[in-house]
Coordinates of C-alpha atoms and ligand atoms in Angstrom, one line a residue:
M12 CA -76.4 44.0 -47.5
T13 CA -75.8 41.0 -45.4
T14 CA -72.6 38.8 -45.0
A15 CA -72.3 35.1 -44.4
M16 CA -71.4 35.8 -40.8
D17 CA -74.5 37.7 -40.4
I18 CA -76.6 34.9 -41.8
N19 CA -75.4 32.1 -39.4
P20 CA -72.2 33.0 -37.7
E21 CA -72.1 29.9 -35.5
A22 CA -72.5 27.4 -38.3
E23 CA -69.7 29.2 -40.2
L24 CA -67.4 28.9 -37.1
N25 CA -68.1 25.2 -36.7
A26 CA -67.4 24.6 -40.3
A27 CA -64.1 26.4 -39.9
I28 CA -63.1 24.4 -36.8
L29 CA -64.1 21.2 -38.5
G30 CA -62.1 22.1 -41.6
W31 CA -59.0 22.9 -39.4
L32 CA -59.4 19.6 -37.5
Q33 CA -59.7 17.7 -40.8
E34 CA -56.9 19.3 -42.7
L35 CA -54.4 21.0 -40.3
A36 CA -54.7 19.6 -36.7
P37 CA -51.3 18.2 -35.5
Q38 CA -53.2 15.2 -34.0
G39 CA -55.2 12.3 -35.3
L40 CA -59.0 12.7 -35.2
L41 CA -61.0 9.6 -35.6
I42 CA -64.8 9.3 -35.3
T43 CA -66.6 6.0 -35.2
D44 CA -70.3 5.1 -35.0
Q45 CA -71.7 2.8 -32.4
E46 CA -70.5 -0.3 -34.4
L47 CA -67.0 1.1 -34.4
R48 CA -67.3 1.8 -38.1
I49 CA -65.0 4.7 -39.0
R50 CA -66.9 7.9 -39.9
S51 CA -64.2 10.5 -39.9
W52 CA -60.4 10.1 -40.6
N53 CA -58.4 13.4 -40.8
H54 CA -55.4 14.3 -42.8
W55 CA -52.9 13.7 -40.0
L56 CA -54.2 10.1 -39.8
E57 CA -53.8 9.8 -43.6
I58 CA -50.2 10.9 -43.4
H59 CA -49.0 9.0 -40.3
G60 CA -51.1 5.9 -40.8
G61 CA -50.5 5.7 -44.5
I62 CA -54.2 5.1 -45.1
K63 CA -56.4 7.4 -47.1
A64 CA -59.7 8.6 -45.7
G65 CA -61.5 6.9 -48.5
E66 CA -60.0 3.6 -47.6
A67 CA -60.9 3.9 -43.9
I68 CA -64.3 5.5 -43.8
G69 CA -67.1 3.0 -43.7
R70 CA -65.0 0.1 -42.4
T71 CA -64.6 -0.9 -38.8
I72 CA -61.4 -0.3 -36.9
F73 CA -60.7 -4.0 -37.0
E74 CA -61.0 -4.2 -40.7
V75 CA -58.6 -1.3 -41.2
F76 CA -56.1 -2.7 -38.6
P77 CA -56.4 -6.5 -38.6
E78 CA -53.2 -6.7 -36.5
V79 CA -54.6 -4.9 -33.4
D80 CA -55.4 -6.8 -30.2
V81 CA -59.1 -7.1 -30.8
A82 CA -60.1 -7.8 -27.2
R83 CA -58.1 -4.9 -25.8
T84 CA -59.2 -2.3 -28.4
E85 CA -62.8 -3.4 -28.3
N86 CA -62.8 -3.0 -24.5
I87 CA -61.4 0.5 -24.8
F88 CA -64.0 1.6 -27.3
K89 CA -66.9 -0.1 -25.6
R90 CA -66.2 1.8 -22.5
A91 CA -66.4 5.0 -24.5
L92 CA -69.7 3.9 -25.9
K93 CA -70.9 3.5 -22.3
G94 CA -70.1 7.2 -21.7
E95 CA -66.5 6.9 -20.2
V96 CA -63.7 9.3 -21.2
Q97 CA -60.4 7.5 -21.3
V98 CA -56.7 8.4 -21.7
V99 CA -54.6 5.5 -23.1
S100 CA -51.0 6.5 -22.5
S101 CA -48.0 5.3 -24.4
A102 CA -46.3 4.3 -21.2
L103 CA -48.9 1.6 -20.7
H104 CA -49.8 0.5 -24.2
G105 CA -47.1 1.9 -26.5
C106 CA -49.6 2.5 -29.3
L107 CA -53.3 2.3 -30.0
F108 CA -52.9 1.9 -33.8
P109 CA -49.9 0.3 -35.4
F110 CA -48.4 3.3 -37.2
P111 CA -44.7 3.4 -38.2
S112 CA -42.2 5.1 -35.9
T113 CA -41.6 8.8 -36.5
V114 CA -38.1 8.8 -34.9
R115 CA -35.9 6.8 -37.1
E116 CA -32.8 6.7 -34.8
S117 CA -34.9 5.3 -31.9
H118 CA -35.4 1.7 -31.1
F119 CA -39.2 2.1 -31.4
E120 CA -40.5 0.2 -34.4
R121 CA -44.0 1.8 -34.0
M122 CA -45.2 5.3 -33.3
Q123 CA -45.7 5.8 -29.6
Q124 CA -49.2 7.3 -29.0
T125 CA -51.3 8.8 -26.3
A126 CA -55.0 8.5 -27.2
R127 CA -58.0 10.3 -25.7
I128 CA -61.2 8.4 -26.4
A129 CA -64.5 9.8 -25.6
P130 CA -68.2 9.1 -26.3
L131 CA -69.6 11.3 -29.2
K132 CA -73.1 12.7 -28.6
A133 CA -75.5 14.6 -30.9
Q134 CA -78.4 16.4 -29.2
D135 CA -77.7 14.3 -26.1
E136 CA -77.9 11.1 -28.1
L137 CA -74.8 8.8 -28.1
V138 CA -73.9 8.4 -31.8
G139 CA -70.4 6.9 -31.5
T140 CA -66.8 7.6 -30.3
I141 CA -64.3 10.4 -30.9
T142 CA -60.6 9.7 -30.6
I143 CA -57.7 12.2 -30.5
L144 CA -54.4 10.5 -31.2
E145 CA -51.1 12.2 -30.3
D146 CA -47.6 11.2 -31.5
V147 CA -45.3 11.0 -28.4
T148 CA -42.5 9.0 -30.0
Q149 CA -40.0 11.8 -29.8
R150 CA -40.9 12.6 -26.2
D151 CA -40.6 8.9 -25.2
W152 CA -37.4 8.5 -27.0
Q153 CA -35.9 11.5 -25.2
T154 CA -37.1 10.2 -21.9
F155 CA -35.6 6.8 -22.7
L156 CA -32.2 8.4 -23.6
M157 CA -32.2 10.5 -20.4
R158 CA -33.1 7.5 -18.3
Q159 CA -30.3 5.5 -20.0
Q160 CA -27.8 8.3 -19.4
Q161 CA -28.8 8.3 -15.8
E162 CA -28.4 4.6 -15.5
R163 CA -25.0 4.8 -17.2
D164 CA -24.0 7.5 -14.8
Q165 CA -25.2 5.4 -11.9
F166 CA -23.3 2.4 -13.3
L167 CA -20.1 4.4 -13.7
S168 CA -20.1 5.7 -10.1
W169 CA -21.0 2.2 -8.9
A170 CA -18.2 0.7 -11.0
L171 CA -15.7 3.3 -10.0
A172 CA -16.4 2.7 -6.3
R173 CA -16.0 -1.1 -6.8
L174 CA -12.9 -0.8 -9.0
L175 CA -11.2 1.5 -6.5
K176 CA -11.7 -1.0 -3.7
T177 CA -11.3 -4.3 -5.4
E178 CA -8.2 -6.5 -5.1
E179 CA -9.1 -8.4 -8.3
P180 CA -10.4 -6.0 -11.0
E181 CA -10.2 -8.9 -13.5
G182 CA -12.7 -10.9 -11.4
L183 CA -15.0 -7.9 -11.1
L184 CA -15.2 -7.6 -14.9
R185 CA -17.8 -10.4 -15.1
E186 CA -20.1 -8.6 -12.7
L187 CA -19.5 -5.3 -14.5
F188 CA -20.4 -6.8 -17.8
S189 CA -23.6 -8.4 -16.6
R190 CA -24.8 -4.9 -15.7
L191 CA -23.1 -3.1 -18.6
H192 CA -24.4 -5.0 -21.6
R193 CA -27.9 -3.9 -20.8
L194 CA -26.8 -0.3 -21.1
V195 CA -25.1 -0.6 -24.5
N196 CA -27.0 -3.5 -26.1
A197 CA -23.7 -5.3 -26.6
E198 CA -24.2 -9.1 -26.4
A199 CA -20.6 -10.1 -26.0
Y200 CA -17.4 -8.8 -24.6
L201 CA -13.7 -9.8 -24.5
N202 CA -11.0 -8.8 -22.1
Y203 CA -7.4 -9.5 -23.2
M204 CA -4.3 -8.9 -21.0
V205 CA -0.8 -8.4 -22.2
E206 CA 1.5 -11.3 -21.8
P207 CA 4.8 -10.7 -20.0
D208 CA 6.7 -10.9 -23.3
G209 CA 4.8 -7.9 -24.5
K210 CA 4.1 -9.5 -27.9
N211 CA 0.9 -11.2 -27.3
V212 CA -2.4 -10.6 -25.5
R213 CA -4.2 -13.5 -23.8
L214 CA -7.9 -13.9 -23.2
H215 CA -8.7 -13.1 -19.6
A216 CA -12.4 -12.7 -19.4
A217 CA -15.2 -13.1 -22.0
E218 CA -18.9 -13.5 -22.2
G219 CA -21.5 -14.0 -24.9
W220 CA -19.5 -16.6 -26.9
T221 CA -19.8 -20.3 -27.4
P222 CA -17.0 -22.4 -25.9
E223 CA -15.7 -23.1 -29.3
Q224 CA -15.5 -19.4 -30.2
E225 CA -13.8 -18.7 -26.9
R226 CA -11.1 -21.3 -27.8
M227 CA -10.6 -19.5 -31.1
L228 CA -10.2 -16.2 -29.3
L229 CA -7.7 -17.5 -26.7
E230 CA -4.6 -15.6 -27.8
L231 CA -3.7 -12.9 -30.3
E232 CA -0.5 -11.3 -31.4
I233 CA -0.4 -7.6 -30.9
G234 CA -1.4 -6.2 -34.3
E235 CA -3.5 -9.2 -35.2
A236 CA -7.2 -8.8 -35.8
L237 CA -9.2 -5.9 -34.6
C238 CA -8.4 -6.3 -30.9
G239 CA -4.7 -6.7 -31.7
L240 CA -4.9 -3.5 -33.8
A241 CA -6.3 -1.5 -30.9
A242 CA -3.5 -2.9 -28.7
E243 CA -0.9 -2.0 -31.2
T244 CA -2.1 1.6 -31.9
H245 CA -3.2 2.3 -28.3
Q246 CA -6.3 3.8 -30.0
P247 CA -9.9 2.8 -29.6
L248 CA -11.3 1.1 -32.6
I249 CA -14.9 1.5 -33.6
F250 CA -16.1 -0.9 -36.3
P251 CA -19.7 -0.7 -37.6
R252 CA -21.3 -2.9 -40.2
V253 CA -18.7 -5.6 -39.8
Q254 CA -20.3 -8.0 -42.2
E255 CA -20.0 -5.6 -45.1
S256 CA -16.3 -4.8 -44.4
H257 CA -13.5 -5.8 -46.7
E258 CA -10.8 -5.1 -44.1
P259 CA -8.7 -8.3 -43.7
R260 CA -8.3 -7.8 -39.9
A261 CA -12.1 -7.9 -39.6
E262 CA -12.3 -11.4 -41.0
G263 CA -12.3 -13.0 -37.5
A264 CA -15.1 -10.7 -36.3
K265 CA -17.0 -11.5 -39.5
R266 CA -16.7 -15.2 -38.9
L267 CA -17.9 -14.8 -35.4
G268 CA -21.1 -13.3 -36.8
L269 CA -20.5 -9.9 -35.2
R270 CA -22.3 -6.9 -36.8
A271 CA -20.7 -4.1 -34.8
Y272 CA -17.5 -4.1 -32.7
V273 CA -15.6 -1.7 -30.4
A274 CA -12.2 -2.4 -29.0
H275 CA -10.6 -0.1 -26.3
P276 CA -7.0 -0.5 -25.4
L277 CA -6.3 -0.5 -21.6
V278 CA -3.4 1.9 -21.3
L279 CA -1.8 3.9 -18.6
G280 CA 0.6 6.5 -19.9
E281 CA 2.7 4.6 -22.4
Q282 CA 2.1 1.2 -20.9
L283 CA -0.4 -1.2 -22.6
L284 CA -2.2 -3.4 -20.0
G285 CA -4.7 -5.1 -22.3
V286 CA -7.8 -4.6 -24.4
L287 CA -11.5 -4.5 -23.6
A288 CA -13.8 -5.2 -26.6
F289 CA -17.6 -5.3 -27.0
G290 CA -19.5 -6.8 -29.9
K291 CA -23.1 -6.6 -31.1
F292 CA -24.8 -9.4 -33.0
R293 CA -28.1 -7.7 -33.6
Q294 CA -27.3 -4.0 -34.3
E295 CA -25.0 -2.6 -37.0
N296 CA -23.3 0.1 -34.9
F297 CA -22.5 1.6 -31.6
A298 CA -24.1 5.0 -30.8
P299 CA -21.5 7.8 -30.0
E300 CA -22.7 7.9 -26.4
E301 CA -22.3 4.1 -26.1
V302 CA -18.7 4.4 -27.4
E303 CA -18.0 7.3 -25.0
F304 CA -19.5 5.3 -22.1
L305 CA -17.4 2.2 -22.9
S306 CA -14.3 4.3 -23.2
T307 CA -14.9 5.6 -19.7
V308 CA -15.4 2.1 -18.4
A309 CA -12.1 1.1 -20.1
Q310 CA -10.3 4.0 -18.5
Y311 CA -11.6 3.1 -15.0
L312 CA -10.5 -0.5 -15.5
S313 CA -7.0 0.6 -16.6
I314 CA -6.6 2.6 -13.4
A315 CA -7.9 -0.2 -11.3
L316 CA -5.6 -2.8 -13.0
D317 CA -2.6 -0.5 -12.7
R318 CA -3.4 0.1 -9.0
T319 CA -3.7 -3.6 -8.2
R320 CA -0.5 -4.4 -10.2
R321 CA 1.4 -1.8 -8.2
E322 CA 0.0 -3.0 -5.0
K323 CA 1.0 -6.5 -5.8
A324 CA 4.5 -5.5 -6.7
L325 CA 4.8 -3.5 -3.5
R326 CA 3.5 -6.4 -1.5
Q327 CA 6.0 -8.7 -3.2
A328 CA 8.9 -6.3 -2.6
Q329 CA 7.8 -6.0 1.1
N330 CA 7.7 -9.8 1.5
E331 CA 11.1 -10.1 -0.1
L332 CA 12.5 -7.4 2.1
R333 CA 11.0 -9.1 5.2
A334 CA 12.4 -12.5 4.1
H335 CA 15.8 -10.9 3.5
A336 CA 15.7 -9.1 6.9
E337 CA 14.8 -12.4 8.6
Q338 CA 17.6 -14.2 6.9
L339 CA 20.0 -11.5 7.9
E340 CA 18.8 -11.6 11.5
R341 CA 19.3 -15.4 11.5
E342 CA 22.8 -15.1 10.1
V343 CA 23.7 -12.4 12.7
A344 CA 22.3 -14.5 15.5
E345 CA 24.3 -17.5 14.3
R346 CA 27.4 -15.5 14.0
T347 CA 27.0 -13.8 17.3
E348 CA 26.5 -17.3 18.9
S349 CA 29.6 -18.7 17.3
L350 CA 31.5 -15.5 18.2
R351 CA 30.4 -15.8 21.8
E352 CA 31.5 -19.4 21.8
S353 CA 34.9 -18.7 20.5
L354 CA 35.2 -15.8 22.9
K355 CA 34.4 -18.1 25.8
E356 CA 36.9 -20.6 24.5
M357 CA 39.5 -17.9 24.2
E358 CA 38.8 -16.6 27.7
S359 CA 39.1 -20.1 29.2
F360 CA 42.3 -20.6 27.2
T361 CA 43.7 -17.3 28.5
Y362 CA 42.8 -18.3 32.0
S363 CA 44.4 -21.7 31.9
V364 CA 47.5 -20.4 30.2
A365 CA 47.9 -17.5 32.7
H366 CA 47.1 -19.9 35.6
D367 CA 49.4 -22.6 34.5
L368 CA 52.2 -20.2 33.6
R369 CA 52.3 -18.6 37.0
A370 CA 53.8 -21.5 39.0
P371 CA 56.9 -22.0 36.7
I372 CA 57.4 -18.2 36.5
R373 CA 57.3 -18.0 40.2
F374 CA 59.9 -20.8 40.5
L375 CA 62.0 -19.0 38.0
A376 CA 61.9 -15.7 40.0
G377 CA 62.3 -17.5 43.3
Y378 CA 65.4 -19.5 42.1
A379 CA 66.9 -16.4 40.6
R380 CA 66.4 -14.5 43.8
A381 CA 67.9 -17.5 45.8
L382 CA 70.8 -17.7 43.5
L383 CA 71.6 -14.0 44.0
E384 CA 71.0 -14.1 47.8
D385 CA 72.8 -17.4 48.5
H386 CA 75.6 -17.4 45.9
G387 CA 75.8 -13.8 44.8
E388 CA 79.3 -13.4 46.0
E389 CA 80.5 -16.4 44.0
L390 CA 79.1 -15.0 40.8
S391 CA 81.0 -12.7 38.5
A392 CA 79.6 -9.2 38.0
Q393 CA 78.3 -10.2 34.6
A394 CA 76.7 -13.4 35.8
S395 CA 75.0 -11.4 38.6
S396 CA 73.6 -8.9 36.1
Y397 CA 72.3 -11.9 33.9
V398 CA 70.6 -13.4 36.9
N399 CA 69.2 -10.0 37.8
N400 CA 67.8 -9.7 34.4
I401 CA 66.2 -13.2 34.7
Q402 CA 64.7 -12.2 38.0
R403 CA 63.2 -8.9 36.6
S404 CA 61.8 -10.6 33.5
A405 CA 60.3 -13.3 35.6
E406 CA 58.7 -10.7 37.9
K407 CA 57.4 -8.9 34.9
M408 CA 55.9 -12.0 33.5
D409 CA 54.4 -12.8 36.8
A410 CA 52.7 -9.4 36.9
L411 CA 51.5 -10.0 33.3
T412 CA 50.0 -13.4 34.0
R413 CA 48.5 -12.1 37.2
D414 CA 46.8 -9.3 35.4
L415 CA 45.7 -11.6 32.6
L416 CA 44.2 -13.8 35.2
R417 CA 42.3 -10.9 36.7
Y418 CA 41.1 -10.0 33.2
S419 CA 39.7 -13.4 32.6
H420 CA 38.2 -13.4 36.1
V421 CA 36.2 -10.3 35.1
S422 CA 34.8 -12.2 32.1
Q423 CA 33.9 -15.3 34.2
E424 CA 32.8 -13.6 37.4
K425 CA 29.1 -14.4 38.0
L426 CA 27.2 -11.2 37.6
R427 CA 25.2 -10.1 40.6
L428 CA 23.9 -6.5 40.3
L429 CA 22.7 -4.8 43.4
A430 CA 22.7 -1.4 45.1
V431 CA 26.3 -0.6 46.0
N432 CA 27.8 2.1 48.2
V433 CA 30.7 3.6 46.2
V434 CA 32.3 5.5 49.1
E435 CA 32.4 2.5 51.2
I436 CA 34.3 0.5 48.6
V437 CA 36.8 3.4 48.0
T438 CA 37.3 3.7 51.8
E439 CA 38.2 0.0 52.0
L440 CA 40.6 0.3 49.1
M441 CA 42.2 3.4 50.7
H442 CA 42.9 1.6 53.9
G443 CA 44.5 -1.3 52.1
D444 CA 46.9 0.9 50.1
P445 CA 49.9 2.6 51.7
I446 CA 50.0 5.6 49.3
L447 CA 46.2 6.2 49.1
S448 CA 45.9 6.1 52.8
Q449 CA 48.4 8.9 53.2
D450 CA 46.9 12.2 54.3
K451 CA 45.3 14.4 51.5
V452 CA 46.2 11.9 48.7
L453 CA 42.6 10.9 48.2
V454 CA 39.7 13.2 49.0
F455 CA 36.0 12.6 48.5
E456 CA 33.9 15.6 47.4
G457 CA 30.1 16.1 47.3
E458 CA 27.3 13.6 47.9
N459 CA 27.3 9.8 47.9
F460 CA 24.7 8.1 45.7
P461 CA 24.2 4.3 45.6
V462 CA 24.6 2.7 42.2
I463 CA 23.4 -0.6 40.6
A464 CA 26.6 -2.7 40.1
S465 CA 28.4 -5.9 40.8
P466 CA 30.3 -5.1 44.1
V467 CA 33.2 -7.3 43.0
L468 CA 33.6 -5.8 39.5
L469 CA 33.1 -2.2 40.7
R470 CA 35.8 -2.7 43.3
Q471 CA 38.1 -4.0 40.6
C472 CA 37.4 -1.0 38.4
L473 CA 37.9 1.5 41.2
Q474 CA 41.1 -0.2 42.3
N475 CA 42.6 0.0 38.8
L476 CA 41.7 3.7 38.4
L477 CA 43.0 4.6 41.8
E478 CA 46.3 2.7 41.2
N479 CA 46.8 4.5 37.9
A480 CA 45.9 7.9 39.4
V481 CA 48.7 7.3 41.9
K482 CA 51.1 5.8 39.4
F483 CA 50.9 8.1 36.4
V484 CA 52.2 11.2 38.2
P485 CA 55.5 13.0 37.5
P486 CA 58.2 12.0 40.0
D487 CA 58.4 15.5 41.5
R488 CA 54.6 15.9 42.1
E489 CA 52.6 14.7 45.1
P490 CA 49.6 12.7 43.9
R491 CA 46.2 14.3 44.6
I492 CA 43.1 12.4 43.8
V493 CA 39.5 13.6 44.0
L494 CA 36.6 11.2 44.0
R495 CA 33.2 12.8 43.1
L496 CA 29.8 11.4 42.4
E497 CA 27.5 13.2 40.0
R498 CA 23.8 12.6 39.5
R499 CA 22.8 12.7 35.8
P500 CA 19.4 13.0 34.1
G501 CA 18.0 9.8 32.6
D502 CA 15.6 9.1 29.9
I503 CA 12.4 6.9 29.6
L504 CA 14.5 3.7 29.5
S505 CA 16.8 4.5 32.4
P506 CA 15.2 7.1 34.7
G507 CA 18.4 8.2 36.5
R508 CA 22.2 7.6 36.4
V509 CA 25.2 8.3 38.6
R510 CA 28.7 9.1 37.3
I511 CA 31.7 8.3 39.4
W512 CA 34.6 10.7 38.7
V513 CA 38.2 9.8 39.6
E514 CA 40.3 12.9 39.0
D515 CA 44.1 13.0 39.3
N516 CA 46.9 15.6 38.8
G517 CA 49.1 13.2 36.8
I518 CA 50.8 13.3 33.4
G519 CA 47.5 13.3 31.5
I520 CA 46.7 11.5 28.2
A521 CA 46.8 13.1 24.7
P522 CA 43.3 13.3 23.1
E523 CA 44.2 10.8 20.3
F524 CA 45.0 8.1 22.9
Q525 CA 42.1 8.6 25.2
Q526 CA 40.0 5.9 23.6
K527 CA 42.9 3.6 22.9
V528 CA 44.1 3.2 26.5
F529 CA 41.0 1.0 27.3
G530 CA 42.3 -1.6 24.8
I531 CA 44.2 -4.6 26.1
F532 CA 48.1 -4.2 26.3
E533 CA 47.7 -0.5 25.2
R534 CA 50.2 1.7 27.0
V535 CA 50.8 5.3 25.9
C536 CA 53.4 6.4 28.5
D537 CA 57.2 6.0 28.6
P538 CA 57.5 2.2 29.6
H539 CA 60.9 2.9 31.4
E540 CA 59.4 5.5 33.6
Y541 CA 56.1 3.9 34.4
Q542 CA 55.8 0.1 35.0
G543 CA 52.7 -1.7 34.0
T544 CA 51.1 -4.4 31.8
G545 CA 48.5 -2.5 29.8
I546 CA 45.7 -4.6 31.2
G547 CA 44.2 -2.5 34.0
L548 CA 42.0 -0.2 31.9
A549 CA 41.0 -3.2 29.6
I550 CA 39.7 -4.8 32.8
V551 CA 37.7 -1.6 33.6
A552 CA 36.2 -1.6 30.0
K553 CA 35.3 -5.3 30.2
A554 CA 33.8 -5.0 33.7
M555 CA 31.7 -1.9 32.7
Q556 CA 30.4 -3.7 29.6
R557 CA 29.3 -6.6 31.7
M558 CA 27.5 -4.4 34.2
G559 CA 25.8 -2.5 31.5
G560 CA 27.5 0.8 32.4
S561 CA 29.5 3.3 30.4
Y562 CA 33.0 4.7 30.9
G563 CA 35.4 7.3 29.5
V564 CA 38.2 9.8 30.2
E565 CA 38.7 13.5 29.9
S566 CA 42.3 14.6 30.1
E567 CA 44.8 17.3 29.2
P568 CA 48.5 16.2 28.9
G569 CA 50.5 17.5 31.8
K570 CA 47.5 18.6 33.9
G571 CA 45.8 15.4 34.9
S572 CA 43.0 13.0 33.9
R573 CA 39.4 12.6 34.9
F574 CA 38.3 9.0 34.5
W575 CA 34.5 8.3 34.8
L576 CA 32.3 5.3 35.3
E577 CA 28.5 5.6 34.9
F578 CA 25.8 3.4 36.3
E579 CA 22.1 3.3 36.8
S580 CA 21.2 4.9 40.1
S581 CA 19.4 2.7 42.6
E582 CA 17.4 5.6 43.9
F583 CA 14.8 6.1 41.2
Ligands
ADP617 P1 49.1 0.0 32.9 O1 48.7 0.8 34.1 O2 49.4 -1.4 33.4 O3 50.0 0.6 32.0 P2 46.4 0.4 32.1 O4 45.6 -0.4 31.2 O5 45.9 0.6 33.5 O6 47.8 -0.3 32.1 O7 46.6 1.8 31.4 C1 46.9 1.8 30.1 C2 47.7 3.1 29.7 O8 46.9 4.2 29.9 C3 48.8 3.3 30.7 O9 50.0 2.6 30.2 C4 49.0 4.8 30.6 O10 49.8 5.1 29.4 C5 47.6 5.3 30.4 N1 47.0 5.7 31.7 C6 46.2 5.0 32.5 N2 45.8 5.7 33.5 C7 46.4 6.9 33.4 C8 46.3 8.1 34.3 N3 45.6 8.2 35.4 N4 47.1 9.1 33.8 C9 47.8 9.1 32.7 N5 47.9 8.0 31.9 C10 47.2 6.9 32.3

């Protein structure tokens, strides 16, 4: 017994392969003769090309596909007839034969093909061509989608970087859109911004419209039309197949000829900033990834708009604050100037009053004294006491006017600051004063340091302090005064300072009066027991202010006082 395989196994195998190629192969198989007349047309080609084998076989390629580019196709097949094996890829040619696309959602209208075309030989004789046709539409579509995703990602990071930096995100929109519309196939866009009244949105940037359309789109109420609706609800609005819609709010979009529309509100938290909308005139809808992409762009834009708004507000507030501070500074300067002027006027007034008053007061005192001395005996006891009172009052007034004059001298004295030897001044004062010059009344302790001061004013200050130290002592106590100089650490502005202490063993000053005594006419002692005008320490305060020094007192009632004056040291 023999089987078919036994008889001619090779012929059987070839027949099986051919059968498989004809009926089941997942590629197109096309065989032509040397005249490019089709000799074989497999089942795959029948299905995908929509042409039966019976219709194709016996006719040339160009008869079957009259729409192909004859020159190009002929060239490819002629090279095969010359013995060349070729691969015609979809990337270069798209398709060899115009078959319908196998991926409906893609933008390809035709099937994308890779074709392998080779010469067909029988017993070493060239008899025609053999072509294997592969459908690569799905692969190309996936590649396209991936590339588009990549481009969108690149665009987003580019846009984010720009939006984070820009001062004018509204201005940047135009540039964004020119790159963006390629990535979403939207031919037009609109950017509305909310008006200050919060009721309307106004067109801020737009592209892809005629001037007349733009005029129509200029302003919308919130809630009006599709853009207004997105603004009202703060929700993105996706509107496919606009032309088929019966929604009244889509009327405007319909009239504009739009076929698909997407509007994204620009919101930050609860606050509506505006709307960003995209329209398609050619396609009926936006793909989900396009919508998602546009929504990300809208979010970025919202953040950038919010940032620039805040920055603007901040800048404005800073400017206002600066203007206010400048205004304040001007006012303070004006007031200081007018205060300085009135102070000057007052000081010169005090001076002339004190100066002009002294002569008549002196006359008064002089005549009272002469009256008592020359005619004392003729006067009754009462009259003498009256004249006595007149004389005492006149002397008091004389002292007052003298001290006032000294006070105004301190204000008007020309300031000359130089290194001054404190102990030298005190020694001079001591020699000129009968009490201070007494043994042990004034002692100097420690080191002597020169200070930066006006010699005239410092002398005046020390004189007043020493006079007080001698004066404000209980009647049963011998005055004891210690003069000490202390070096004090400075700071960056004044490297070193010297404090002059004048310490006495007098009646002291209660803590609540220690500041007060430096005011003019302020006296805190018993006026019957201690004579004075209340001007001495005011002169000290004024002089110290003028010399740029500081002053103060530490004291305990009944135990004595320690007055101090502080100056810059001349030794640093
Ligand atoms: P006057 O000596 O003319 O009274 P001052 O202005 O020199 O005026 O002093 C103001 C007041 O400060 C004095 O009346 C006195 O009450 C108080 N005072 C000043 N120096 C001393 C001192 N060394 N001890 C106690 N009290 C003093």
